[in-house]
PDB file of C-alpha atoms in Angstrom:
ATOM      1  CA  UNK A   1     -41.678   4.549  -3.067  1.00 47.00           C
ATOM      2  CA  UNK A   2     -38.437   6.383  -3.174  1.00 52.00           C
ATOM      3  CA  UNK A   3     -36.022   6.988  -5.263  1.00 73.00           C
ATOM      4  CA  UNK A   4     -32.642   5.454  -2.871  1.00 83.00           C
ATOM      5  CA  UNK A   5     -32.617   4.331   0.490  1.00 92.00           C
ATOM      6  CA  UNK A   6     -29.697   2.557   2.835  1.00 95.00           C
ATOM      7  CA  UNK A   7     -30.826   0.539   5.238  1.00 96.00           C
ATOM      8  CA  UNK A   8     -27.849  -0.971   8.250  1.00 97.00           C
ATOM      9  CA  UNK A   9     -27.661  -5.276   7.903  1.00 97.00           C
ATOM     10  CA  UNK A  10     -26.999  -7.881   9.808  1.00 97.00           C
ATOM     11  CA  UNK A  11     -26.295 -11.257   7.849  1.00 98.00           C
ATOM     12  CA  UNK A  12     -25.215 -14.259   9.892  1.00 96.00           C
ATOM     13  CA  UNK A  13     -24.854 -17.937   8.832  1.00 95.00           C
ATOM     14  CA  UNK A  14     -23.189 -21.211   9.883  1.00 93.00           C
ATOM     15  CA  UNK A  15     -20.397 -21.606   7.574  1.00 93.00           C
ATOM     16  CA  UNK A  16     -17.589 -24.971   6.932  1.00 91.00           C
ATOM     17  CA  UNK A  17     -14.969 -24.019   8.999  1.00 86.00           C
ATOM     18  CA  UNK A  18     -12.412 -23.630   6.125  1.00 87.00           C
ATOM     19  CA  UNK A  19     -14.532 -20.674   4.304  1.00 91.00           C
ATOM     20  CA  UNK A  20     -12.169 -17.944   3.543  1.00 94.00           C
ATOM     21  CA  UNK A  21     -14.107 -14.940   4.968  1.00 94.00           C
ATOM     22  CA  UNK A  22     -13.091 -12.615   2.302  1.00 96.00           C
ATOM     23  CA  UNK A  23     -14.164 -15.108  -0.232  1.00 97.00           C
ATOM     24  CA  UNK A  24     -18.114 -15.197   1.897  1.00 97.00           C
ATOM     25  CA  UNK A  25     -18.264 -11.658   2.175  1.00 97.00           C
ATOM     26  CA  UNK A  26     -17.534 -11.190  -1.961  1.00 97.00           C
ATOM     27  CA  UNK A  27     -20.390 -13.830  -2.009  1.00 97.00           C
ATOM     28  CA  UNK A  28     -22.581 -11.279  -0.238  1.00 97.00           C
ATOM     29  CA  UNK A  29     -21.409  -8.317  -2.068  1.00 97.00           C
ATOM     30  CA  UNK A  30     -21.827  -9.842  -5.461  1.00 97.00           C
ATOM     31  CA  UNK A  31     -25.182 -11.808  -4.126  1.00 97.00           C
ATOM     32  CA  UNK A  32     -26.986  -8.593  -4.213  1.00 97.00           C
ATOM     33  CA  UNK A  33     -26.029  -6.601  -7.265  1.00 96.00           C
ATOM     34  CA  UNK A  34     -28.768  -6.716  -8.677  1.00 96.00           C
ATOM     35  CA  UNK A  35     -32.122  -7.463  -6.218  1.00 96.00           C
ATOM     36  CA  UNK A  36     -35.422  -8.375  -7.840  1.00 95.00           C
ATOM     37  CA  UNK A  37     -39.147  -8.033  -6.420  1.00 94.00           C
ATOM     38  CA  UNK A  38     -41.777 -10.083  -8.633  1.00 92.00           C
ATOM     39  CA  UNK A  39     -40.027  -9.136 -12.471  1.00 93.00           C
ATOM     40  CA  UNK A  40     -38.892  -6.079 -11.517  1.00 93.00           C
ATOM     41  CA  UNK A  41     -35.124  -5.949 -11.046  1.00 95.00           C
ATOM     42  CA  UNK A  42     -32.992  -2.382  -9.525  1.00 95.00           C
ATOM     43  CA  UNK A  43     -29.372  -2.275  -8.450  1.00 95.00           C
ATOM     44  CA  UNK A  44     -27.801  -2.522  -5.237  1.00 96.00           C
ATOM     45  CA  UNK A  45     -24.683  -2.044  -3.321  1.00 96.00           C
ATOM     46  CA  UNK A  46     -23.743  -4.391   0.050  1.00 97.00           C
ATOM     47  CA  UNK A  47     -20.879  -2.744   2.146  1.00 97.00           C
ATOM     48  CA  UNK A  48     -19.509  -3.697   5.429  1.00 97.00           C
ATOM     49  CA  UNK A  49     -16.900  -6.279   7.470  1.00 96.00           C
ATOM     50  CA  UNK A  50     -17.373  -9.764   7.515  1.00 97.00           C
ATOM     51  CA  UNK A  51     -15.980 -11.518  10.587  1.00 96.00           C
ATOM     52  CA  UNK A  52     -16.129 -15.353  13.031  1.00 94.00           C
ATOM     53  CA  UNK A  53     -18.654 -14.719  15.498  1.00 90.00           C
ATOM     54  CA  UNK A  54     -17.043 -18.040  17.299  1.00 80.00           C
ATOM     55  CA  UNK A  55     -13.785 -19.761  17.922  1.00 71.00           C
ATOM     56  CA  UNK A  56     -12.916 -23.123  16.049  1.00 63.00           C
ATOM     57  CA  UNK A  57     -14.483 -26.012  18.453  1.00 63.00           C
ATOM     58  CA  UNK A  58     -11.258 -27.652  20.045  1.00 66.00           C
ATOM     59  CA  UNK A  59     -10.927 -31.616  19.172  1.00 64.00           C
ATOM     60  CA  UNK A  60     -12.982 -34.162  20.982  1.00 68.00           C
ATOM     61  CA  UNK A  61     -12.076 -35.719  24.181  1.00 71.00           C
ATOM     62  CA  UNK A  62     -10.745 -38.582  21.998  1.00 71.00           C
ATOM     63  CA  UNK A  63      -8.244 -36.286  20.353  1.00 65.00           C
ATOM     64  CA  UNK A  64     -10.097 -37.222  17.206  1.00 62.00           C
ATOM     65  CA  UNK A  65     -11.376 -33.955  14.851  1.00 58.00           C
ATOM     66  CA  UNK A  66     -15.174 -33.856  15.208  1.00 58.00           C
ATOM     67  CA  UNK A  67     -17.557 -34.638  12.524  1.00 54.00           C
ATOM     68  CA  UNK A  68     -17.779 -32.022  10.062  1.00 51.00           C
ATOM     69  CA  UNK A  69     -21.268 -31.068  10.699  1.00 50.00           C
ATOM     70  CA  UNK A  70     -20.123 -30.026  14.286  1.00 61.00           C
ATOM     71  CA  UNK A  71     -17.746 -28.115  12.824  1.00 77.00           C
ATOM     72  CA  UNK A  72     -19.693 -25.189  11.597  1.00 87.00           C
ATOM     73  CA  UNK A  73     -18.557 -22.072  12.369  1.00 89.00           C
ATOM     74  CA  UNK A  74     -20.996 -18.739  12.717  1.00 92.00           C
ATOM     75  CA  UNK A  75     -20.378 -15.431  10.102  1.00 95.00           C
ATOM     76  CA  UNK A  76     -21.001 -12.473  10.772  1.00 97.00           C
ATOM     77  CA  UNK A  77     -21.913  -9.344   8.113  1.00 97.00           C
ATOM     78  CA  UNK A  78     -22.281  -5.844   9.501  1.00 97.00           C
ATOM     79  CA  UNK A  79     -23.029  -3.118   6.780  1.00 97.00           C
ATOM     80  CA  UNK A  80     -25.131  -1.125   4.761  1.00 97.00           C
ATOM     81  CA  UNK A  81     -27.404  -2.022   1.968  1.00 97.00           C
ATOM     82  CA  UNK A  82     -28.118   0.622  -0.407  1.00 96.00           C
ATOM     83  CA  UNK A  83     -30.471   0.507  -3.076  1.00 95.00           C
ATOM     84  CA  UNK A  84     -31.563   2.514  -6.131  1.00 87.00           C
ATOM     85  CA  UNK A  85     -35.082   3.054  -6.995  1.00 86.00           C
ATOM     86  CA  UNK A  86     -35.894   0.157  -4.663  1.00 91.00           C
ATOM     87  CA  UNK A  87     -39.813  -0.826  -6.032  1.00 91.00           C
ATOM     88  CA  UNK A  88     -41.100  -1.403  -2.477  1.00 90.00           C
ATOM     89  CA  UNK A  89     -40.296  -0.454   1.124  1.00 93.00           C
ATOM     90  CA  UNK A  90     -37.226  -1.022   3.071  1.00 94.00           C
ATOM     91  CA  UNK A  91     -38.546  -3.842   4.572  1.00 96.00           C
ATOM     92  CA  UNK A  92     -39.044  -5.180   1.076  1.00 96.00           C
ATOM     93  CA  UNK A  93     -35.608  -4.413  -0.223  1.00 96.00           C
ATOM     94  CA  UNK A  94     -34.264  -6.378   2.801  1.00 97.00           C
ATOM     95  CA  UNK A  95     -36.783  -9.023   1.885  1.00 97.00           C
ATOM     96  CA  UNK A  96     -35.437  -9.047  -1.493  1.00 97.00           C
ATOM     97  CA  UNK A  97     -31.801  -9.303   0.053  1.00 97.00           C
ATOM     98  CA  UNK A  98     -32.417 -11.799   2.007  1.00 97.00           C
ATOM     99  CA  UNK A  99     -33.722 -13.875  -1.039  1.00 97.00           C
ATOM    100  CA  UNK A 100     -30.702 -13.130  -3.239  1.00 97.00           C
ATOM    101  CA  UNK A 101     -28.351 -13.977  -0.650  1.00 97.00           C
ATOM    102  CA  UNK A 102     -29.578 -17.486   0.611  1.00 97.00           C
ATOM    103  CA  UNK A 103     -29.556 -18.505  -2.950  1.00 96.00           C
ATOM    104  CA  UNK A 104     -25.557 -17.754  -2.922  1.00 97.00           C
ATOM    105  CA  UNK A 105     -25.059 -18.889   0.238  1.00 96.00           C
ATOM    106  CA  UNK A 106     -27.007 -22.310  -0.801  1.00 95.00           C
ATOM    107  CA  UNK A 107     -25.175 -22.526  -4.175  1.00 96.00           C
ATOM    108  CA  UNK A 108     -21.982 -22.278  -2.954  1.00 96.00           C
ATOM    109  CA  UNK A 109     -21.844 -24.237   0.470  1.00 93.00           C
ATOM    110  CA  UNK A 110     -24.889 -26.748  -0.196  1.00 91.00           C
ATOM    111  CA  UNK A 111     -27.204 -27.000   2.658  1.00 86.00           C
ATOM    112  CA  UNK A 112     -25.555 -26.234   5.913  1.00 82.00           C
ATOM    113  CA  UNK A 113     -29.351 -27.032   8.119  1.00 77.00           C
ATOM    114  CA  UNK A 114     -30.696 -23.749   8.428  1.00 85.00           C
ATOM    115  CA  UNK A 115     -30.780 -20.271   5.789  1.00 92.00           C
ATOM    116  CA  UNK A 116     -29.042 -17.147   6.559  1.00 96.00           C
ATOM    117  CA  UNK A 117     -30.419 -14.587   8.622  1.00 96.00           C
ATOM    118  CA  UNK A 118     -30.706 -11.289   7.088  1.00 97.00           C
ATOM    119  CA  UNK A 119     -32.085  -8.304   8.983  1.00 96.00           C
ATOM    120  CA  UNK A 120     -31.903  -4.585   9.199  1.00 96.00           C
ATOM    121  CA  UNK A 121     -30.250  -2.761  12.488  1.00 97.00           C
ATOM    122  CA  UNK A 122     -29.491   0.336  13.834  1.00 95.00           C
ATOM    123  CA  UNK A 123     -26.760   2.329  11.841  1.00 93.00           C
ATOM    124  CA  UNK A 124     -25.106   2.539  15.588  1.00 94.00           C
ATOM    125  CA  UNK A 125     -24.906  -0.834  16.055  1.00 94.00           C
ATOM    126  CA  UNK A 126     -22.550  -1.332  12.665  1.00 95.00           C
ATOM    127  CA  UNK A 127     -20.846   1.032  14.122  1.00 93.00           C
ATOM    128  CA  UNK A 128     -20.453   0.193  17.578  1.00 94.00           C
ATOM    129  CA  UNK A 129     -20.219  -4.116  16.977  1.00 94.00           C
ATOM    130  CA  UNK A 130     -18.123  -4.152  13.773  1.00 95.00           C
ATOM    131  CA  UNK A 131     -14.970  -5.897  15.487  1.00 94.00           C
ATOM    132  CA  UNK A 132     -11.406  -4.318  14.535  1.00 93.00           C
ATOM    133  CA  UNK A 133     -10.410  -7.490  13.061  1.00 93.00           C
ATOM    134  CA  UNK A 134     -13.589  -7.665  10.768  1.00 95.00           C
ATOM    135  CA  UNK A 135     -12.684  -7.635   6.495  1.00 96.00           C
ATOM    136  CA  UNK A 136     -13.983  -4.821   4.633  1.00 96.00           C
ATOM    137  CA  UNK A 137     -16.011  -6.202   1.390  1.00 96.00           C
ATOM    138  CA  UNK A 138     -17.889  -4.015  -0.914  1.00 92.00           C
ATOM    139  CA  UNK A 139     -15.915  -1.239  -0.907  1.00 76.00           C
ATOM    140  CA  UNK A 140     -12.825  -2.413  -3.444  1.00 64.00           C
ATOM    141  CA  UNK A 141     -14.571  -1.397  -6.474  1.00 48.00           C
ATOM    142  CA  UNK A 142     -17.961  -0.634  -6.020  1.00 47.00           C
ATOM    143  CA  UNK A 143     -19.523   2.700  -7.207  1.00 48.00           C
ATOM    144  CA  UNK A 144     -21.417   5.047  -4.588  1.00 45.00           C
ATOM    145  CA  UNK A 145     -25.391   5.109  -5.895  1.00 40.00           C
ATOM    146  CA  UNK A 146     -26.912   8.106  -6.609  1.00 41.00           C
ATOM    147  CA  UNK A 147     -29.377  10.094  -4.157  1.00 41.00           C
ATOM    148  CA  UNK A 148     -28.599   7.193  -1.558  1.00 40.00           C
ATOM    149  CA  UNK A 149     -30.529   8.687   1.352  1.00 43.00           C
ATOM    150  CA  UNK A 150     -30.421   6.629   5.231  1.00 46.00           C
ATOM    151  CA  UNK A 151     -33.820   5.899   7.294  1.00 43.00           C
ATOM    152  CA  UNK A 152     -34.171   8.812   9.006  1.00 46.00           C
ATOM    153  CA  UNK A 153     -32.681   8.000  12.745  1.00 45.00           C
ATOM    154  CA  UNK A 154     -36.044   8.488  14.114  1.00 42.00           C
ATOM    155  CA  UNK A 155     -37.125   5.670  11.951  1.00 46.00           C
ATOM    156  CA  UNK A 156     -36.831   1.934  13.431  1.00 48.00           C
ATOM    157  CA  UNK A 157     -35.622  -0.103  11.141  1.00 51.00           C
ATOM    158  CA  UNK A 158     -38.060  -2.554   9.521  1.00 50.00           C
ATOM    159  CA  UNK A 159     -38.639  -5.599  11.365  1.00 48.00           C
ATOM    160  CA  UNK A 160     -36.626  -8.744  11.131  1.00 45.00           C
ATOM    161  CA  UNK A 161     -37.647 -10.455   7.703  1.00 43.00           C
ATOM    162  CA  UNK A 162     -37.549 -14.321   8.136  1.00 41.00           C
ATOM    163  CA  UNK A 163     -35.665 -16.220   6.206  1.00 40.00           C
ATOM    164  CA  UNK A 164     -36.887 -18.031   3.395  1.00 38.00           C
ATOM    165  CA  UNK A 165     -38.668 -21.155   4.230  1.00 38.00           C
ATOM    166  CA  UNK A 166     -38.795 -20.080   8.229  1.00 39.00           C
ATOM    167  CA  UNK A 167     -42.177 -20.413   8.898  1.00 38.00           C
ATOM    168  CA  UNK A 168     -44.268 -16.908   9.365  1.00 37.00           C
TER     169      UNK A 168
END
């Protein structure tokens, strides 16, 4: 166990296409204030850029607007998860992020046919695949956590963690 990690995220969803994206990645920030594993319960801190991964889908050949479940359009978090006293691993934490965040996602859209996909990455590849034009969430008012230490680069990050009801 230790005492603070970080660990680099990638959270992606289908969203309506008329979801404010600074509005979704608040959702994610707040989703995972506080993370539980069984009734233990530890606080954490989501920070990154939210952005489209995909371009509205023009109208139909018809000129008519396609049906709203065609509509969806795919989100994008890139950041970093930190956690204090985190009572598990870092694949845990993530676990427990994943959790915490498909609940918001779920109570605030309904069910859009599939759960987020939460999953730790390579602090590079925030860097490097964060677009320009990506919001910043997380970092308005939030509070650094103490003795937040990264994985170690020569670390991989922990495997993908399904998403809830994905079958293992």
């Amino acid at each position: 166990m230790v005492d603070a990690l970080r660990v680099s995220l990638l959270v992606t969803t289908d969203l309506p296409p008329d979801t404010d994206l600074k509005e979704f990645g608040r959702l994610l920030v707040d989703s995972v204030l506080t993370l539980q594993r069984g009734e233990v319960t530890y606080p954490a801190l989501l920070r990154g850029g939210v952005f489209w991964l995909d371009r509205p889908l023009p109208p139909s050949d018809d000129g008519l607007p396609r049906a709203a479940a065609e509509e969806l359009r795919f989100a994008a978090l890139l950041g970093h998860l930190s956690a204090a006293h985190p009572p598990g691993s870092a694949k845990e934490t993530v676990a427990d992020a994943c959790r915490a965040i498909t609940a918001a996602v779920a109570a605030r859209y309904g069910d859009l046919g599939s759960p987020p996909a939460v999953m730790a990455i390579r602090g590079e590849d925030v860097r490097e695949r964060t677009p320009r034009s990506a919001i910043a969430v997380g970092s308005e008012t939030a509070e650094p956590l103490p003795e937040t230490k990264p994985l170690p680069e020569t670390e991989s990050p922990p495997e993908a963690v399904p998403s809830l009801g994905a079958p293992a």
